[in-house]
Coordinates of C-alpha atoms in Angstrom, one line a residue:
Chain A
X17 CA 0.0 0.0 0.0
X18 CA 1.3 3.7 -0.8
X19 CA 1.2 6.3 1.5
X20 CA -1.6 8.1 -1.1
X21 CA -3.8 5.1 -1.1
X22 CA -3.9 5.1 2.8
X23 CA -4.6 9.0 3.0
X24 CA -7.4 8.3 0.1
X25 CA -8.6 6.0 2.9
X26 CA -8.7 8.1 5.6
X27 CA -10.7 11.1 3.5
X28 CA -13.6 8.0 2.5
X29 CA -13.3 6.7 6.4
X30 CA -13.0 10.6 7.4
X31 CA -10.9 8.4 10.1
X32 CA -7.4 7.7 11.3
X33 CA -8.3 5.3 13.4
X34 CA -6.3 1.8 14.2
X35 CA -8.3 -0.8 16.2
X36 CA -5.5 -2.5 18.0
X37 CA -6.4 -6.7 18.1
X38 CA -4.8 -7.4 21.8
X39 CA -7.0 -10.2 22.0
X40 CA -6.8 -11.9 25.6
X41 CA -8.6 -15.1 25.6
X42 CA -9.2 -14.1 29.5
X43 CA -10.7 -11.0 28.5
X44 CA -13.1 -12.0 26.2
X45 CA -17.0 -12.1 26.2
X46 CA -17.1 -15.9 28.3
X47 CA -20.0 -16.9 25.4
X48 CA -17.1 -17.3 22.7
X49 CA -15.2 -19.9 24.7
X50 CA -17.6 -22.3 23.2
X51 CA -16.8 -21.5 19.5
X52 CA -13.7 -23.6 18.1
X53 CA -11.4 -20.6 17.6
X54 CA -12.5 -18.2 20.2
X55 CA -9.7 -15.5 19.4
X56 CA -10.8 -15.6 15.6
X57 CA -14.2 -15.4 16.5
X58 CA -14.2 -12.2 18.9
X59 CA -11.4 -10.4 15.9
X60 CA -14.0 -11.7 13.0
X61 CA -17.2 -9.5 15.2
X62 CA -14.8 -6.6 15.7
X63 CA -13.6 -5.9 12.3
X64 CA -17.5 -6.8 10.9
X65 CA -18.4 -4.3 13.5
X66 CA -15.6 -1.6 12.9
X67 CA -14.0 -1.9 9.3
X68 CA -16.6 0.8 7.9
X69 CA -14.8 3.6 10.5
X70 CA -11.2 1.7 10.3
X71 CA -7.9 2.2 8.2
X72 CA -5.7 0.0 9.8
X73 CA -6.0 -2.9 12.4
X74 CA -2.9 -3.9 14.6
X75 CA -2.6 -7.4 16.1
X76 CA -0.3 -7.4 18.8
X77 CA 1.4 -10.8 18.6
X78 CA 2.2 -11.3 22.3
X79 CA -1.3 -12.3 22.8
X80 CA -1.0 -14.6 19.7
X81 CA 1.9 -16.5 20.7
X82 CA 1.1 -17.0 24.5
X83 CA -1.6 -19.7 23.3
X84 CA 1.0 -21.0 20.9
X85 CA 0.1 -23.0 17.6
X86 CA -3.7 -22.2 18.7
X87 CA -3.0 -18.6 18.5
X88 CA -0.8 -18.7 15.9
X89 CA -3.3 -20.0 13.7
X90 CA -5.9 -17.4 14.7
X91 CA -3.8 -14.6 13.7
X92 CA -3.2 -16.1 10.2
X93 CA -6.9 -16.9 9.7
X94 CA -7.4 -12.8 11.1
X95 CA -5.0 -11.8 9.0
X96 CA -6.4 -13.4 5.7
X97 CA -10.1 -12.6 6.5
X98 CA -9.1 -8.7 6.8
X99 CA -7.1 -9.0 3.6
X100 CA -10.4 -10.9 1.4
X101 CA -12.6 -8.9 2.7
X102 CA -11.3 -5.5 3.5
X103 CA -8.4 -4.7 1.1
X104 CA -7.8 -1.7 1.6
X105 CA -7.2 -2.1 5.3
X106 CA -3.6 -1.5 6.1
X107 CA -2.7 -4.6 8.5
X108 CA 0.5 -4.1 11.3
X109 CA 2.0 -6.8 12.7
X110 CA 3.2 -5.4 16.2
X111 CA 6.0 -7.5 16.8
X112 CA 8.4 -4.9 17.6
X113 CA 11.4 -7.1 15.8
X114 CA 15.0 -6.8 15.1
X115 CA 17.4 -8.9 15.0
X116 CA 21.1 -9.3 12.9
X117 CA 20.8 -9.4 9.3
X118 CA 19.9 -13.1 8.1
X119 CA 17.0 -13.0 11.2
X120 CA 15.2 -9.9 10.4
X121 CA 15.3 -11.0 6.6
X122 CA 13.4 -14.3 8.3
X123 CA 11.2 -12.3 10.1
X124 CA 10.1 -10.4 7.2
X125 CA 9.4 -13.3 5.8
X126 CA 7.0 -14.3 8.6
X127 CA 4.8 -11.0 8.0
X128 CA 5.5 -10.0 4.5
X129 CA 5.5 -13.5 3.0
X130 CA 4.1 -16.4 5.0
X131 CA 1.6 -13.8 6.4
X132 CA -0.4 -10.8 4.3
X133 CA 1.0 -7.9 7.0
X134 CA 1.5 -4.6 5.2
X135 CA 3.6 -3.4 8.0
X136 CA 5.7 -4.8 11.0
X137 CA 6.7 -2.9 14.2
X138 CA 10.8 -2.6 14.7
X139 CA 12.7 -1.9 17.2
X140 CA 15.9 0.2 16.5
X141 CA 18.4 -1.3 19.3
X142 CA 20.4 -3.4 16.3
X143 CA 20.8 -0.4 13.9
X144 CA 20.7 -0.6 10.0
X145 CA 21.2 -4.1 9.0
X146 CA 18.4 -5.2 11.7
X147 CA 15.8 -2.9 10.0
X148 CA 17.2 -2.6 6.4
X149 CA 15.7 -6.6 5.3
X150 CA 12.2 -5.0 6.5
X151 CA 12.6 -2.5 3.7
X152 CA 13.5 -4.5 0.4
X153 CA 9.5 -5.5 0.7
X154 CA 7.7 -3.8 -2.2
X155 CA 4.8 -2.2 -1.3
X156 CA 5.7 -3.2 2.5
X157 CA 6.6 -0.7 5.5
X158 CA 8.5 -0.8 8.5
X159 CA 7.1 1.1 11.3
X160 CA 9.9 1.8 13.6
X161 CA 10.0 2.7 17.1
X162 CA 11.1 5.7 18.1
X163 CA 9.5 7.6 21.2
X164 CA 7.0 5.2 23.1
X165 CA 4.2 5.6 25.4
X166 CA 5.2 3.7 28.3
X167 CA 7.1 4.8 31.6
X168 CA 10.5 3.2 30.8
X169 CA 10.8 5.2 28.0
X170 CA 12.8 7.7 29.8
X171 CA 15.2 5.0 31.0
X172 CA 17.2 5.0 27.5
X173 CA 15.2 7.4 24.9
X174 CA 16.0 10.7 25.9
X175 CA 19.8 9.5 26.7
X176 CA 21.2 12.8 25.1
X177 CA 24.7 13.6 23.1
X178 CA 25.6 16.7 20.8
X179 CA 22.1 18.0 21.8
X180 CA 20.6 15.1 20.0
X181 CA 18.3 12.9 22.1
X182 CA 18.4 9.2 21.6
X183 CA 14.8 8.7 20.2
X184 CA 16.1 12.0 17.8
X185 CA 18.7 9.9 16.3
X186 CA 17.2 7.1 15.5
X187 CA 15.0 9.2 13.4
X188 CA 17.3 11.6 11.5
X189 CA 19.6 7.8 11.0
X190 CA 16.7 5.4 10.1
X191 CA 15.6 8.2 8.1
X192 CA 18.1 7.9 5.5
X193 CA 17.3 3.9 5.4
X194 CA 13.9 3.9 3.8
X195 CA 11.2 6.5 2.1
X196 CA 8.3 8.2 3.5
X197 CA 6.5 5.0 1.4
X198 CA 8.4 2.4 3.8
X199 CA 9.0 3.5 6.8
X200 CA 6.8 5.2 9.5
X201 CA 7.7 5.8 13.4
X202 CA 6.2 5.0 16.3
X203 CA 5.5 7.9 18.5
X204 CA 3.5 7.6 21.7
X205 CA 0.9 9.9 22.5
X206 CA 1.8 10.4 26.0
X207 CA 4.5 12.5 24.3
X208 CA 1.9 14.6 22.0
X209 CA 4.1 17.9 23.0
X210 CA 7.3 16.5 21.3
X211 CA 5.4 15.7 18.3
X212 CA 6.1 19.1 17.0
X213 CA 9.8 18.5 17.4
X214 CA 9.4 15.1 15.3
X215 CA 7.5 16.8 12.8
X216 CA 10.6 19.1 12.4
X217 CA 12.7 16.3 11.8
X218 CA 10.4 14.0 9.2
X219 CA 7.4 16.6 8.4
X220 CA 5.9 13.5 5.6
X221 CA 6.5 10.5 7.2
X222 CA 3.1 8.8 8.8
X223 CA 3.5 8.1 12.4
X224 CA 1.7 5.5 14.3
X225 CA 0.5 7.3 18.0
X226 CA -0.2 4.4 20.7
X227 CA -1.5 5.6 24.1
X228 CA -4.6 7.7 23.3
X229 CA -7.4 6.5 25.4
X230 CA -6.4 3.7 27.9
X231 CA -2.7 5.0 28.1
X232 CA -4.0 8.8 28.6
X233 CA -2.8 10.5 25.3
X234 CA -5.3 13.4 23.9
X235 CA -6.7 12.3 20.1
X236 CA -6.5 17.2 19.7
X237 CA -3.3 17.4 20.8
X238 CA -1.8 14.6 18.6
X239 CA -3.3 16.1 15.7
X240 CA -2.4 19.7 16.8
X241 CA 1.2 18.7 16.9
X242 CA 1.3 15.3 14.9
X243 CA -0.9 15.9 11.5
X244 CA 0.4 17.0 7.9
X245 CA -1.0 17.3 4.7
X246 CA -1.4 13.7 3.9
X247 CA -3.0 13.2 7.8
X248 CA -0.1 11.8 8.4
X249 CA -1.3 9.4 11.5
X250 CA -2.5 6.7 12.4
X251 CA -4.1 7.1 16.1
X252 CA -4.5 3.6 17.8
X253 CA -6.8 2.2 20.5
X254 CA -7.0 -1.7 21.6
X255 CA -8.8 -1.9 25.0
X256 CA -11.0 1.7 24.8
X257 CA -13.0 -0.4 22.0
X258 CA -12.4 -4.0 21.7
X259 CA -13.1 -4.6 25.0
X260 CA -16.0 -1.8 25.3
X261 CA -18.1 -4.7 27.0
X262 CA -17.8 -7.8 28.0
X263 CA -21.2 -9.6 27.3
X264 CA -22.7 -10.3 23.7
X265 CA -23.1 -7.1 22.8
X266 CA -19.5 -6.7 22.8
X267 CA -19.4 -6.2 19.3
X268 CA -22.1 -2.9 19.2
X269 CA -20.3 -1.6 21.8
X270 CA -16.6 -1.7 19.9
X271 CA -19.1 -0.3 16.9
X272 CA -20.5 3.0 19.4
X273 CA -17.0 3.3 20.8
X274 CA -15.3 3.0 17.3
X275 CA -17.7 5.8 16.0
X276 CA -17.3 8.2 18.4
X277 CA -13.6 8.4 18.3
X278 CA -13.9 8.1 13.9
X279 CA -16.4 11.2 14.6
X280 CA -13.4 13.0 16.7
X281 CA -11.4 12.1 14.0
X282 CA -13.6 13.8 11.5
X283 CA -13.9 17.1 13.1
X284 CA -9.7 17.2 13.5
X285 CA -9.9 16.4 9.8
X286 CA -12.2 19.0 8.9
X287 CA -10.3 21.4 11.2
X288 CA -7.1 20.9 9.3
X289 CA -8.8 21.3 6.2
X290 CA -7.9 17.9 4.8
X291 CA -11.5 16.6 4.0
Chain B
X30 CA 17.5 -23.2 36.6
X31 CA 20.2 -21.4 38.9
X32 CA 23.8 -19.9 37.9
X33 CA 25.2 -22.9 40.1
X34 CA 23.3 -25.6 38.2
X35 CA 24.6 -24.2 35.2
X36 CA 28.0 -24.1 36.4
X37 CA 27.7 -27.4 37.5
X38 CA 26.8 -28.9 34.3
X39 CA 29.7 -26.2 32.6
X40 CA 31.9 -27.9 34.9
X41 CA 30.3 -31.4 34.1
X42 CA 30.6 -31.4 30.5
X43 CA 33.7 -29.0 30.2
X44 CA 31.6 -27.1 27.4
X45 CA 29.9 -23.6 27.8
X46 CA 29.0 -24.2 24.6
X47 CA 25.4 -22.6 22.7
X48 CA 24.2 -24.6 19.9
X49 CA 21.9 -22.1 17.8
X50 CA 18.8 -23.8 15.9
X51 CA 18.6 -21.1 13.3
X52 CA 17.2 -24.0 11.5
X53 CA 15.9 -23.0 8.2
X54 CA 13.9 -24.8 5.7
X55 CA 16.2 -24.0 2.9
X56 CA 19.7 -25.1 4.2
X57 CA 18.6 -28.5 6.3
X58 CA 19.8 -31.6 3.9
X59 CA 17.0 -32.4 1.2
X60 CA 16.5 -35.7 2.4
X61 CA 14.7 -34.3 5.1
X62 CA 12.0 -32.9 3.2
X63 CA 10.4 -36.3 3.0
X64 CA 9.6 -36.6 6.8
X65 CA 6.8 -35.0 8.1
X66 CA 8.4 -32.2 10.0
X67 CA 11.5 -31.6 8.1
X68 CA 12.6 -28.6 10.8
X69 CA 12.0 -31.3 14.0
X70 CA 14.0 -34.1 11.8
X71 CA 16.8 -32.0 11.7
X72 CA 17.1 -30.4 15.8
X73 CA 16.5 -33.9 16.6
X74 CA 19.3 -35.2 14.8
X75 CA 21.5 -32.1 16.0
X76 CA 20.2 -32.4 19.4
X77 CA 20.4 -36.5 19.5
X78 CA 24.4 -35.2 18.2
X79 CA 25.1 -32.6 20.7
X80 CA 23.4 -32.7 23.5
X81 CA 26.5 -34.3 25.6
X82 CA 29.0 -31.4 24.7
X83 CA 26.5 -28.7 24.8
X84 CA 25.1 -26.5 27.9
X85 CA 22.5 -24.1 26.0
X86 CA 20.1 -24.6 22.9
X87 CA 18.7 -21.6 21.4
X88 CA 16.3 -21.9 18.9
X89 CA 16.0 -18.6 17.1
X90 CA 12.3 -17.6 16.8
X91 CA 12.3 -15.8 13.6
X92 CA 13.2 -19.1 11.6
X93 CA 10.2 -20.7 12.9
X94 CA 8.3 -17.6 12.4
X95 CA 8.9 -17.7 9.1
X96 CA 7.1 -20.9 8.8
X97 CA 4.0 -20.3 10.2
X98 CA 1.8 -22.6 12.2
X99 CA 3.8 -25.6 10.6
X100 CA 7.2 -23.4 12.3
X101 CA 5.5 -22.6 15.8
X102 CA 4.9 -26.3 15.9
X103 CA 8.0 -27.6 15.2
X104 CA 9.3 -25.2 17.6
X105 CA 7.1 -26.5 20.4
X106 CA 8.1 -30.2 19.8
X107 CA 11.9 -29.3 19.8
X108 CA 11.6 -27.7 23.3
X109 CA 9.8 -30.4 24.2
X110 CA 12.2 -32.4 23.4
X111 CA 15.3 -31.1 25.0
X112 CA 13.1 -30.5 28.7
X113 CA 12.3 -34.1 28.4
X114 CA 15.6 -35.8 27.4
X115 CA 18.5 -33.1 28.8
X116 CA 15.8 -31.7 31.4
X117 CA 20.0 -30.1 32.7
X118 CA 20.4 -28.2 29.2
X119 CA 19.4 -24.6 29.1
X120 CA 17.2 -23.3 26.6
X121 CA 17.1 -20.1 25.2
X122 CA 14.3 -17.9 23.6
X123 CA 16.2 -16.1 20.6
X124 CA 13.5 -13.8 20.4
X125 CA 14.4 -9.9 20.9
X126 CA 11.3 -9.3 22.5
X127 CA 10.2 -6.1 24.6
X128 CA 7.0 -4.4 24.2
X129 CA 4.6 -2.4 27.1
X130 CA 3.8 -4.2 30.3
X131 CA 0.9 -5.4 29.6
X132 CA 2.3 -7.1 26.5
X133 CA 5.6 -8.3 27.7
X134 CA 3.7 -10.2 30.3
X135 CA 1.9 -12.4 27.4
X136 CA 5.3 -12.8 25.8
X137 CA 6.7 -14.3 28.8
X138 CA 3.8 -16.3 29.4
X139 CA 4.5 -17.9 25.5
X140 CA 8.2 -18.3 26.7
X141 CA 7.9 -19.2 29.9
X142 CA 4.3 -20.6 30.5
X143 CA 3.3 -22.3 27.3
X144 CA 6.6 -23.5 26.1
X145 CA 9.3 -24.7 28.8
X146 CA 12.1 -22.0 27.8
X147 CA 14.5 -21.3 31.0
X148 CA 15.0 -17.8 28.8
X149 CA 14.2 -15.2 26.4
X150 CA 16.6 -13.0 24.5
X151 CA 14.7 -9.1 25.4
X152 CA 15.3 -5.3 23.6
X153 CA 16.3 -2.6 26.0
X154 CA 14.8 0.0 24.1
X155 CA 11.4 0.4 25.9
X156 CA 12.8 0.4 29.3
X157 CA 12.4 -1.3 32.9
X158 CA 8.4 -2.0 32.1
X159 CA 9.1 -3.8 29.1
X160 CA 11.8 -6.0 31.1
X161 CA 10.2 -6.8 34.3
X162 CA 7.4 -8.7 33.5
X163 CA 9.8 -11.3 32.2
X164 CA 12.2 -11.0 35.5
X165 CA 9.0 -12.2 37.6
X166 CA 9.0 -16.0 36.4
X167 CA 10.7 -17.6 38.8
X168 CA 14.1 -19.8 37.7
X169 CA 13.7 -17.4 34.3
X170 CA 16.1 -15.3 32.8
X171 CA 16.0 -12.7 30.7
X172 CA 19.1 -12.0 28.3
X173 CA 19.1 -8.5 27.7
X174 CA 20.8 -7.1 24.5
X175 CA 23.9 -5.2 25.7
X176 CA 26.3 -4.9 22.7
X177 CA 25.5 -6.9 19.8
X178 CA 28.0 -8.4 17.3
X179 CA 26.5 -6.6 13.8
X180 CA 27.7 -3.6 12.2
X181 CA 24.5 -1.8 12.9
X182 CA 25.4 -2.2 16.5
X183 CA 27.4 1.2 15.9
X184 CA 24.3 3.0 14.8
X185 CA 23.0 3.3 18.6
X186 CA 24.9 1.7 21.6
X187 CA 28.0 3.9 21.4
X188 CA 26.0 7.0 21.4
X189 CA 27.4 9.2 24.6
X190 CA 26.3 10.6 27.5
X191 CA 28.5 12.0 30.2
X192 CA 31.4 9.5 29.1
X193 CA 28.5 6.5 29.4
X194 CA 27.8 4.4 26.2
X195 CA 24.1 3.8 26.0
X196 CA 25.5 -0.3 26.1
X197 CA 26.9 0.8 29.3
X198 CA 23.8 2.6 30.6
X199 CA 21.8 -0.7 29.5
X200 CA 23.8 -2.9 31.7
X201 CA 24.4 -0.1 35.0
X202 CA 20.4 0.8 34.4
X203 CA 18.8 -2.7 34.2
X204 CA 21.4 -4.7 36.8
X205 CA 19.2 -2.8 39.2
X206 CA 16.1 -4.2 37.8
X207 CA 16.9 -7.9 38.3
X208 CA 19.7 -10.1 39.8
X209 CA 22.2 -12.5 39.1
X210 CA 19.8 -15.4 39.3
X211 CA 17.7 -14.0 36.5
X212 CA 19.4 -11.6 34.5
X213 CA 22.3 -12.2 31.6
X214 CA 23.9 -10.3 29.1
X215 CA 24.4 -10.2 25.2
X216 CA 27.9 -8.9 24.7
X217 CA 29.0 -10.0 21.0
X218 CA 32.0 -11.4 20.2
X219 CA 33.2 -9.0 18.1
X220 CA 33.7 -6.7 20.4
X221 CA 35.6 -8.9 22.5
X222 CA 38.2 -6.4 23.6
X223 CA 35.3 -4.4 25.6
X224 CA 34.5 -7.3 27.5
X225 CA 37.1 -6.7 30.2
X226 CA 35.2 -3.1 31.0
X227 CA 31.8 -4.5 30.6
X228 CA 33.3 -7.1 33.3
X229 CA 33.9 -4.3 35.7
X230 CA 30.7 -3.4 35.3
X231 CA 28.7 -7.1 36.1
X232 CA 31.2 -9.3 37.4
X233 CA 29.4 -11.8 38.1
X234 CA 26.7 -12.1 35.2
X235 CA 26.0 -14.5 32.3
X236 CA 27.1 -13.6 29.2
X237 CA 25.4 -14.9 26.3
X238 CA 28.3 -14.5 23.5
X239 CA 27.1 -14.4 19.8
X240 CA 29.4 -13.9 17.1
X241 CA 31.8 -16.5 17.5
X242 CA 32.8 -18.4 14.2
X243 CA 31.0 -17.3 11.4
X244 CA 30.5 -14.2 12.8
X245 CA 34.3 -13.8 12.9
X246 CA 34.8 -13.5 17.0
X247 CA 37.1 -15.5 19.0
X248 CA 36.9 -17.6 21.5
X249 CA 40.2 -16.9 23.2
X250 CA 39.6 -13.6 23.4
X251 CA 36.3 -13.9 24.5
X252 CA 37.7 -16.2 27.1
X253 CA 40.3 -13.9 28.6
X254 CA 37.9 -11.0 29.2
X255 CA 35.3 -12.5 30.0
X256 CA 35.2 -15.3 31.8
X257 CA 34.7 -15.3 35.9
X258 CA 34.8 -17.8 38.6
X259 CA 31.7 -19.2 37.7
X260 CA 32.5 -19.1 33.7
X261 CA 30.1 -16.6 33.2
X262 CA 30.1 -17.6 29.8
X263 CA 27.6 -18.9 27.4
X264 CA 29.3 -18.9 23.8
X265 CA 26.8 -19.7 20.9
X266 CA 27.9 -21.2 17.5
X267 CA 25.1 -21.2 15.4
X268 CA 25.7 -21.6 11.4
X269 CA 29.5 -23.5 12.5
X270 CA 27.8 -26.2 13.9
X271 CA 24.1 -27.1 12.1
X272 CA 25.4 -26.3 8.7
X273 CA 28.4 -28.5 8.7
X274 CA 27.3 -30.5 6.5
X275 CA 24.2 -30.5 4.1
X276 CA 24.5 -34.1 3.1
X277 CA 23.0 -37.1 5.3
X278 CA 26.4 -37.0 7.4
X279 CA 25.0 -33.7 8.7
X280 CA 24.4 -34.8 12.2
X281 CA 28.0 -36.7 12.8
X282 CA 29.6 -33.1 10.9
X283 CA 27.9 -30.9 13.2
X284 CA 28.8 -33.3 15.9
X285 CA 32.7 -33.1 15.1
X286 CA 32.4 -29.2 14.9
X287 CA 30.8 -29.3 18.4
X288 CA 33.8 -31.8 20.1
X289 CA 36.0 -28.9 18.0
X290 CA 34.7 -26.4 20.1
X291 CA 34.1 -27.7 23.5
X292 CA 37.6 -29.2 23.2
X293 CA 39.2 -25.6 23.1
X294 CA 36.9 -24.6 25.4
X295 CA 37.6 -27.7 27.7
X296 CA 41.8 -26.1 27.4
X297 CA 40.1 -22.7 28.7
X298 CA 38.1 -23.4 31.2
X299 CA 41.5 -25.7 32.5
X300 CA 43.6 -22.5 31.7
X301 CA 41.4 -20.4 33.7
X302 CA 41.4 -23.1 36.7
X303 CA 37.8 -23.6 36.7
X304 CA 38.0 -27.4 36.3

């Protein structure tokens, strides 16, 4: 998928919105445990209850690989019935990889390959020749990390030298190793008031913004700081709408929550004159 | 599994040696092909081969990845495998992992929980929350990256603060997280000459050593900096070892490439008057 095709999205969706798939099989409505995949059965309501007001969906694959070859095989199957039936959806394996050359080249091959993913999270610890095998992918993007939402980000990302913090330098660097049409960052929307800085430092890239919602990021602030001409972002949420309830209406209740964050969306859209 | 029980079996087999299943599809011998899990054909062989002159097996999670459902099950049965037959072998997680809290904890329970790993390679980028959740499993490890053996190693960990390399702030920052009972260290072997200050640092760490062989490290070196009264070693030859051969002498190659090793290994653990 090109960067235009996703921004052509987001004017028809008049959303930025990415429904994160964190799908705990202890979280989930206690109804499904009787169906024979209960993780693919929860994802398959979600996205037939969301994909109108979606552009991208993000399994995390932590909560795929904890149940093993079970969950393994629930994230292909969610994979491939988002790519039949919602092509235009841009899919994101969050995965946060990296590893030495020949590895990430393997793991690109997991997502890119084996799977339909249009984009894997990376993380930057390795340097160039851990992201680079991400990047010879057509049509595929790496979404790197570069300032995240959590508490511990402050333990190594704003280490600073030459005036140039950690999380800065893996920008302006990974910057020269891809294109605004492969490689997007992660920035955490805990951090909205740096996103100003970043956008000084890669105006076009996208930028995938964890943390609004559950984690306590502001959706006007991201876009204040965080939106370009193209949009520009992709805001996520996980638990704020997949697990809006926990009974059998689960699935209208992602739908209502889904909608009134697209609707937020719409406004900042409108407000940055962009639809 | 504690330091002293992997002392005990250093001592014991007069090996610190790391076999790395980087087993991949396209390199295994082709007669494999014709059993019905070509990946489990061939760690069993290497494994059935090894196992006597080898501490550690680490399986490295992107090859199985790579594979799919078919991968994640052959991965299961090979830890299965080595916890049932050499229950005293340590196995590691080659996985990078590190992600929020919340997800790390479901990573460790795939690691830890679902599978029998003793441990799980982790990425420092995201800080002490992305760490701890795998710390809490008791006789776990986590192996942290420190300093990796790749080129693109240069890109980040040397970057400078105060006259501390952010390696350097990795390993001062996160000993305090966890102990010596659950926390190791990635130090590649191509940097072997910064293992004597990284030893002043953690004396009395694990080390998990990559690099050694193909990756043009050696062990001597590795040896003198490194090694403490309790080894402190783990030394992985991946490529050296499985990849010996590709015909159906594979197993017995790998095997004499093993006995290479843990003989010069045996001559430094005698030179260094550990047994």
């Amino acid at each position: 998928m090109t960067s235009q095709e996703l921004f052509e999205n987001i004017k028809k969706k008049k959303s930025f919105l990415c429904v994160g798939l964190d799908t705990d099989i202890n979280k989930i409505p206690r109804h499904l445990l009787d169906t024979t995949d209960p993780i693919f059965a929860f994802n398959k309501q979600i996205i037939d209850a969301t994909h109108d007001v979606t552009v991208a969906y993000k399994p995390n694959l932590a909560f795929y690989e904890s149940l093993g070859v079970n969950g393994w095989n629930s994230l292909e199957k969610t994979v491939n019935y988002i790519k039949y039936n919602h092509p235009d959806i841009f899919i994101i394996a969050d995965a946060k990889r990296g590893d030495i050359g020949n590895t990430s080249a393997m793991y690109a091959k997991a997502f890119f390959d084996h799977m339909e993913f249009d984009s894997v999270t990376v993380a930057p610890y390795m340097g160039e020749d851990s992201v680079k095998p991400f990047l010879t992918h057509v049509d595929k993007w790496v979404i790197l990390l570069a300032l995240t939402s959590n508490k511990g980000a402050f333990d190594f990302q704003f280490m600073e030298e030459n005036n140039e913090k950690l999380y800065e330098k893996v920008i302006k660097t990974s910057a020269q190793w891809g294109t605004e049409e492969n490689l997007m960052y992660v920035v955490g929307a805990t951090k909205a008031e740096m996103l100003a800085d970043i956008r000084k430092l890669i105006p076009n890239h996208f930028l995938l913004v964890p943390g609004v919602g559950a984690q306590g990021g502001s959706l006007e602030e991201v876009a204040k700081n965080g939106m370009n001409n193209k949009c520009g972002l992709l805001v996520n949420s996980s638990r704020g709408i997949i697990y809006a309830s926990d009974a059998e209406d689960f699935a209208a209740k992602a739908r209502e929550n889904a909608i009134a964050v697209q609707q937020d969306m719409e406004k900042l859209l409108k407000v940055h004159g962009l639809i």
